PDB file of C-alpha atoms in Angstrom:
ATOM      1  CA  MET A 188     -19.398  23.084  36.563  1.00  0.00           C
ATOM      2  CA  LYS A 189     -20.626  25.569  33.931  1.00  0.00           C
ATOM      3  CA  LYS A 190     -17.021  26.216  32.933  1.00  0.00           C
ATOM      4  CA  LEU A 191     -16.445  22.474  32.366  1.00  0.00           C
ATOM      5  CA  ILE A 192     -19.575  22.196  30.183  1.00  0.00           C
ATOM      6  CA  LYS A 193     -18.517  25.254  28.166  1.00  0.00           C
ATOM      7  CA  ILE A 194     -15.036  23.826  27.549  1.00  0.00           C
ATOM      8  CA  SER A 195     -16.501  20.428  26.609  1.00  0.00           C
ATOM      9  CA  CYS A 196     -18.842  22.051  24.069  1.00  0.00           C
ATOM     10  CA  ILE A 197     -15.999  24.063  22.522  1.00  0.00           C
ATOM     11  CA  VAL A 198     -13.767  20.974  22.235  1.00  0.00           C
ATOM     12  CA  ALA A 199     -16.583  18.859  20.763  1.00  0.00           C
ATOM     13  CA  SER A 200     -17.594  21.488  18.198  1.00  0.00           C
ATOM     14  CA  SER A 201     -13.942  22.052  17.219  1.00  0.00           C
ATOM     15  CA  ALA A 202     -13.460  18.323  16.728  1.00  0.00           C
ATOM     16  CA  LEU A 203     -16.576  18.109  14.542  1.00  0.00           C
ATOM     17  CA  PHE A 204     -15.424  21.100  12.490  1.00  0.00           C
ATOM     18  CA  PHE A 205     -11.970  19.684  11.781  1.00  0.00           C
ATOM     19  CA  VAL A 206     -13.244  16.184  11.015  1.00  0.00           C
ATOM     20  CA  GLY A 207     -15.902  17.531   8.642  1.00  0.00           C
ATOM     21  CA  CYS A 208     -13.445  19.764   6.777  1.00  0.00           C
ATOM     22  CA  GLY A 209     -10.935  17.037   5.975  1.00  0.00           C
ATOM     23  CA  LYS A 210      -9.817  16.309   2.411  1.00  0.00           C
ATOM     24  CA  LYS A 211     -12.273  14.094   0.544  1.00  0.00           C
ATOM     25  CA  LYS A 212     -10.746  10.871  -0.729  1.00  0.00           C
ATOM     26  CA  GLU A 213     -11.425   9.993  -4.366  1.00  0.00           C
ATOM     27  CA  PRO A 214     -13.205   6.629  -4.556  1.00  0.00           C
ATOM     28  CA  ALA A 215     -11.173   3.676  -5.715  1.00  0.00           C
ATOM     29  CA  PRO A 216     -12.316   2.094  -8.984  1.00  0.00           C
ATOM     30  CA  LEU A 217     -13.818  -0.852  -7.100  1.00  0.00           C
ATOM     31  CA  ASP A 218     -16.009   1.517  -5.059  1.00  0.00           C
ATOM     32  CA  THR A 219     -17.870   2.729  -8.120  1.00  0.00           C
ATOM     33  CA  VAL A 220     -21.211   1.310  -9.125  1.00  0.00           C
ATOM     34  CA  VAL A 221     -21.838   0.146 -12.655  1.00  0.00           C
ATOM     35  CA  GLY A 222     -25.446   0.939 -13.469  1.00  0.00           C
ATOM     36  CA  THR A 223     -27.692   0.595 -16.426  1.00  0.00           C
ATOM     37  CA  SER A 224     -27.329   2.809 -19.425  1.00  0.00           C
ATOM     38  CA  SER A 225     -29.018   6.164 -19.484  1.00  0.00           C
ATOM     39  CA  GLY A 226     -28.912   6.134 -23.280  1.00  0.00           C
ATOM     40  CA  THR A 227     -29.696   3.454 -25.796  1.00  0.00           C
ATOM     41  CA  ARG A 228     -27.171   0.630 -26.116  1.00  0.00           C
ATOM     42  CA  GLU A 229     -28.065  -1.193 -29.278  1.00  0.00           C
ATOM     43  CA  GLY A 230     -28.050   0.792 -32.490  1.00  0.00           C
ATOM     44  CA  GLY A 231     -29.324   4.054 -30.997  1.00  0.00           C
ATOM     45  CA  MET A 232     -27.675   7.410 -30.581  1.00  0.00           C
ATOM     46  CA  GLY A 233     -26.720   7.104 -26.883  1.00  0.00           C
ATOM     47  CA  GLU A 234     -23.128   5.957 -27.381  1.00  0.00           C
ATOM     48  CA  THR A 235     -22.409   8.166 -30.356  1.00  0.00           C
ATOM     49  CA  ASP A 236     -23.728  11.280 -28.634  1.00  0.00           C
ATOM     50  CA  ALA A 237     -21.598  10.765 -25.528  1.00  0.00           C
ATOM     51  CA  TYR A 238     -18.558  10.035 -27.664  1.00  0.00           C
ATOM     52  CA  SER A 239     -19.088  13.055 -29.909  1.00  0.00           C
ATOM     53  CA  GLU A 240     -19.501  15.288 -26.879  1.00  0.00           C
ATOM     54  CA  SER A 241     -16.214  14.050 -25.405  1.00  0.00           C
ATOM     55  CA  LEU A 242     -14.397  14.835 -28.645  1.00  0.00           C
ATOM     56  CA  SER A 243     -15.854  18.312 -28.908  1.00  0.00           C
ATOM     57  CA  GLU A 244     -14.909  19.029 -25.288  1.00  0.00           C
ATOM     58  CA  ARG A 245     -11.244  18.331 -26.042  1.00  0.00           C
ATOM     59  CA  GLY A 246     -11.277  20.365 -29.218  1.00  0.00           C
ATOM     60  CA  GLY A 247     -11.657  17.550 -31.739  1.00  0.00           C
ATOM     61  CA  ALA A 248      -7.957  17.834 -32.668  1.00  0.00           C
ATOM     62  CA  LEU A 249      -7.806  14.205 -33.737  1.00  0.00           C
ATOM     63  CA  SER A 250     -10.156  13.135 -36.494  1.00  0.00           C
ATOM     64  CA  PRO A 251     -10.967   9.682 -37.886  1.00  0.00           C
ATOM     65  CA  ASP A 252      -9.927   8.413 -41.278  1.00  0.00           C
ATOM     66  CA  PRO A 253     -12.689   9.464 -43.705  1.00  0.00           C
ATOM     67  CA  VAL A 254     -12.720   6.049 -45.407  1.00  0.00           C
ATOM     68  CA  THR A 255     -12.504   3.631 -42.466  1.00  0.00           C
ATOM     69  CA  GLY A 256     -13.870   5.861 -39.704  1.00  0.00           C
ATOM     70  CA  LYS A 257     -11.088   4.642 -37.401  1.00  0.00           C
ATOM     71  CA  TYR A 258      -8.686   6.865 -35.522  1.00  0.00           C
ATOM     72  CA  TYR A 259      -5.730   4.545 -36.055  1.00  0.00           C
ATOM     73  CA  ASN A 260      -4.800   1.265 -37.709  1.00  0.00           C
ATOM     74  CA  GLN A 261      -3.965  -1.773 -35.614  1.00  0.00           C
ATOM     75  CA  GLU A 262      -0.496  -2.000 -37.194  1.00  0.00           C
ATOM     76  CA  ASP A 263       0.353   1.430 -35.703  1.00  0.00           C
ATOM     77  CA  VAL A 264      -0.189   0.131 -32.144  1.00  0.00           C
ATOM     78  CA  ILE A 265       3.231  -0.260 -30.544  1.00  0.00           C
ATOM     79  CA  SER A 266       1.958  -1.651 -27.250  1.00  0.00           C
ATOM     80  CA  ALA A 267      -1.134  -2.137 -25.101  1.00  0.00           C
ATOM     81  CA  VAL A 268      -1.730  -2.042 -21.357  1.00  0.00           C
ATOM     82  CA  TYR A 269      -4.467  -4.385 -20.099  1.00  0.00           C
ATOM     83  CA  TYR A 270      -6.584  -3.885 -16.979  1.00  0.00           C
ATOM     84  CA  ASP A 271      -8.729  -5.851 -14.566  1.00  0.00           C
ATOM     85  CA  PHE A 272     -12.477  -5.219 -14.559  1.00  0.00           C
ATOM     86  CA  ASP A 273     -13.375  -1.624 -13.596  1.00  0.00           C
ATOM     87  CA  GLN A 274      -9.719  -0.719 -12.927  1.00  0.00           C
ATOM     88  CA  TYR A 275      -7.383   1.916 -14.322  1.00  0.00           C
ATOM     89  CA  ALA A 276      -4.249   1.304 -12.239  1.00  0.00           C
ATOM     90  CA  ILE A 277      -1.230   0.055 -14.205  1.00  0.00           C
ATOM     91  CA  THR A 278      -0.031  -3.281 -12.815  1.00  0.00           C
ATOM     92  CA  ALA A 279       3.634  -4.065 -12.090  1.00  0.00           C
ATOM     93  CA  PRO A 280       4.098  -6.316 -15.173  1.00  0.00           C
ATOM     94  CA  HIS A 281       2.704  -3.583 -17.424  1.00  0.00           C
ATOM     95  CA  ARG A 282       4.960  -0.967 -15.798  1.00  0.00           C
ATOM     96  CA  GLU A 283       7.909  -3.182 -16.727  1.00  0.00           C
ATOM     97  CA  MET A 284       6.604  -3.492 -20.296  1.00  0.00           C
ATOM     98  CA  LEU A 285       6.200   0.300 -20.489  1.00  0.00           C
ATOM     99  CA  LYS A 286       9.908   0.742 -19.756  1.00  0.00           C
ATOM    100  CA  GLY A 287      10.566  -0.821 -23.170  1.00  0.00           C
ATOM    101  CA  VAL A 288       8.031   1.555 -24.715  1.00  0.00           C
ATOM    102  CA  VAL A 289       9.880   4.488 -23.125  1.00  0.00           C
ATOM    103  CA  GLU A 290      13.071   3.390 -24.886  1.00  0.00           C
ATOM    104  CA  LYS A 291      11.242   3.281 -28.256  1.00  0.00           C
ATOM    105  CA  LEU A 292       9.767   6.722 -27.653  1.00  0.00           C
ATOM    106  CA  LYS A 293      13.122   8.203 -26.643  1.00  0.00           C
ATOM    107  CA  ALA A 294      14.741   6.705 -29.759  1.00  0.00           C
ATOM    108  CA  GLU A 295      12.203   8.429 -32.041  1.00  0.00           C
ATOM    109  CA  PRO A 296      11.487  11.849 -30.492  1.00  0.00           C
ATOM    110  CA  GLU A 297       9.835  13.205 -33.656  1.00  0.00           C
ATOM    111  CA  HIS A 298       6.838  10.859 -33.318  1.00  0.00           C
ATOM    112  CA  ARG A 299       3.659  11.970 -31.591  1.00  0.00           C
ATOM    113  CA  ILE A 300       1.801   9.338 -29.615  1.00  0.00           C
ATOM    114  CA  LEU A 301      -1.876   8.573 -29.173  1.00  0.00           C
ATOM    115  CA  VAL A 302      -2.993   6.714 -26.054  1.00  0.00           C
ATOM    116  CA  ALA A 303      -6.506   5.347 -26.557  1.00  0.00           C
ATOM    117  CA  GLY A 304      -8.400   3.953 -23.566  1.00  0.00           C
ATOM    118  CA  HIS A 305     -10.906   1.128 -24.158  1.00  0.00           C
ATOM    119  CA  CYS A 306     -13.470  -0.625 -21.939  1.00  0.00           C
ATOM    120  CA  ASP A 307     -15.598  -3.734 -22.088  1.00  0.00           C
ATOM    121  CA  TRP A 308     -19.338  -3.312 -22.660  1.00  0.00           C
ATOM    122  CA  HIS A 309     -20.379  -3.517 -18.978  1.00  0.00           C
ATOM    123  CA  GLY A 310     -21.663  -0.181 -17.634  1.00  0.00           C
ATOM    124  CA  THR A 311     -23.110   2.937 -19.228  1.00  0.00           C
ATOM    125  CA  ALA A 312     -21.599   4.608 -22.266  1.00  0.00           C
ATOM    126  CA  GLU A 313     -20.823   7.696 -20.193  1.00  0.00           C
ATOM    127  CA  TYR A 314     -19.149   5.715 -17.412  1.00  0.00           C
ATOM    128  CA  ASN A 315     -17.050   3.744 -19.896  1.00  0.00           C
ATOM    129  CA  LEU A 316     -15.926   6.913 -21.699  1.00  0.00           C
ATOM    130  CA  GLY A 317     -14.733   8.272 -18.353  1.00  0.00           C
ATOM    131  CA  LEU A 318     -13.002   5.015 -17.436  1.00  0.00           C
ATOM    132  CA  GLY A 319     -11.313   4.848 -20.848  1.00  0.00           C
ATOM    133  CA  GLU A 320     -10.058   8.394 -20.360  1.00  0.00           C
ATOM    134  CA  ARG A 321      -8.704   7.596 -16.879  1.00  0.00           C
ATOM    135  CA  ARG A 322      -6.913   4.563 -18.313  1.00  0.00           C
ATOM    136  CA  ALA A 323      -5.344   6.563 -21.146  1.00  0.00           C
ATOM    137  CA  LYS A 324      -4.336   9.452 -18.878  1.00  0.00           C
ATOM    138  CA  GLY A 325      -2.800   7.011 -16.401  1.00  0.00           C
ATOM    139  CA  VAL A 326      -0.531   5.634 -19.133  1.00  0.00           C
ATOM    140  CA  VAL A 327       0.400   9.145 -20.280  1.00  0.00           C
ATOM    141  CA  ASN A 328       1.201  10.221 -16.714  1.00  0.00           C
ATOM    142  CA  TYR A 329       3.395   7.158 -16.208  1.00  0.00           C
ATOM    143  CA  LEU A 330       5.282   7.755 -19.476  1.00  0.00           C
ATOM    144  CA  VAL A 331       5.766  11.430 -18.560  1.00  0.00           C
ATOM    145  CA  GLN A 332       7.198  10.362 -15.181  1.00  0.00           C
ATOM    146  CA  MET A 333       9.604   8.151 -17.130  1.00  0.00           C
ATOM    147  CA  GLY A 334      10.910  11.169 -19.087  1.00  0.00           C
ATOM    148  CA  ILE A 335       8.716  11.508 -22.194  1.00  0.00           C
ATOM    149  CA  ASP A 336       7.530  15.050 -22.976  1.00  0.00           C
ATOM    150  CA  ARG A 337       3.794  15.487 -22.293  1.00  0.00           C
ATOM    151  CA  SER A 338       3.354  17.601 -25.438  1.00  0.00           C
ATOM    152  CA  ARG A 339       3.944  14.502 -27.585  1.00  0.00           C
ATOM    153  CA  PHE A 340       0.712  12.833 -26.428  1.00  0.00           C
ATOM    154  CA  GLU A 341      -2.897  12.805 -27.566  1.00  0.00           C
ATOM    155  CA  VAL A 342      -5.441  11.137 -25.264  1.00  0.00           C
ATOM    156  CA  LEU A 343      -8.558   9.489 -26.666  1.00  0.00           C
ATOM    157  CA  SER A 344     -11.242   7.526 -24.868  1.00  0.00           C
ATOM    158  CA  ARG A 345     -13.030   4.967 -27.008  1.00  0.00           C
ATOM    159  CA  GLY A 346     -15.076   3.790 -24.032  1.00  0.00           C
ATOM    160  CA  ASP A 347     -17.022   0.679 -25.011  1.00  0.00           C
ATOM    161  CA  ILE A 348     -17.588   1.714 -28.639  1.00  0.00           C
ATOM    162  CA  GLU A 349     -15.441  -1.101 -30.070  1.00  0.00           C
ATOM    163  CA  ALA A 350     -16.217  -3.655 -27.335  1.00  0.00           C
ATOM    164  CA  ILE A 351     -17.652  -7.053 -28.172  1.00  0.00           C
ATOM    165  CA  ARG A 352     -21.197  -7.017 -26.776  1.00  0.00           C
ATOM    166  CA  GLY A 353     -22.621  -9.796 -24.639  1.00  0.00           C
ATOM    167  CA  THR A 354     -19.316 -11.216 -23.405  1.00  0.00           C
ATOM    168  CA  SER A 355     -18.700 -12.213 -19.809  1.00  0.00           C
ATOM    169  CA  VAL A 356     -16.394 -10.196 -17.575  1.00  0.00           C
ATOM    170  CA  LEU A 357     -13.622 -12.751 -18.230  1.00  0.00           C
ATOM    171  CA  ASP A 358     -14.126 -12.742 -22.001  1.00  0.00           C
ATOM    172  CA  GLY A 359     -14.181  -8.932 -22.093  1.00  0.00           C
ATOM    173  CA  ALA A 360     -10.584  -8.717 -20.825  1.00  0.00           C
ATOM    174  CA  LYS A 361      -9.170  -7.945 -24.285  1.00  0.00           C
ATOM    175  CA  ASP A 362     -11.442  -4.883 -24.484  1.00  0.00           C
ATOM    176  CA  ARG A 363     -10.082  -3.438 -21.208  1.00  0.00           C
ATOM    177  CA  ARG A 364      -6.914  -1.794 -22.469  1.00  0.00           C
ATOM    178  CA  SER A 365      -5.034   1.336 -23.441  1.00  0.00           C
ATOM    179  CA  ASP A 366      -3.454   1.244 -26.903  1.00  0.00           C
ATOM    180  CA  ILE A 367      -0.218   3.183 -27.406  1.00  0.00           C
ATOM    181  CA  VAL A 368      -0.125   4.269 -31.040  1.00  0.00           C
ATOM    182  CA  TRP A 369       2.405   6.002 -33.318  1.00  0.00           C
ATOM    183  CA  LEU A 370       0.754   8.938 -35.025  1.00  0.00           C
ATOM    184  CA  LYS A 371       1.783   9.712 -38.593  1.00  0.00           C
ATOM    185  CA  LYS A 372       4.485  12.360 -38.939  1.00  0.00           C
TER     186      LYS A 372
END
């Protein structure tokens, strides 16, 4: 009887060990919680500080135009990928559209490309900067899988900095995007 109890304890503790040491699954975008801002949202320094920190972390290689303060002009955008609320996965129709972008990029290999991730205004500035970065990196990873050299890309998260404030989730759809931009030679 004691032998049976000993074996049962060993099996149970082994099972608990192996279950507890399994690989942790990254939460899907829908599993995340959008909270209130930890910084100020209207006219304060909260957004700017988080954005400045993200630029300094990546070396600040890309700088805005000194006159306009923008990182790129709208006419330099060659395409945009749009997303559902709180998502960063590229949908099938946008993957098809990106195949055309790949052809443009292969035809002009001397161009560098900026992929800028944007979000709507829902959520904190920090969360939206992270989501914008995931969106931009997702596009870059897809284009690299399609044969474009990774060294041609710059990734920038604009978060919700340019989002139209006070819109509904449906109306904010145009702010949930990644812009693919030609950089000047």
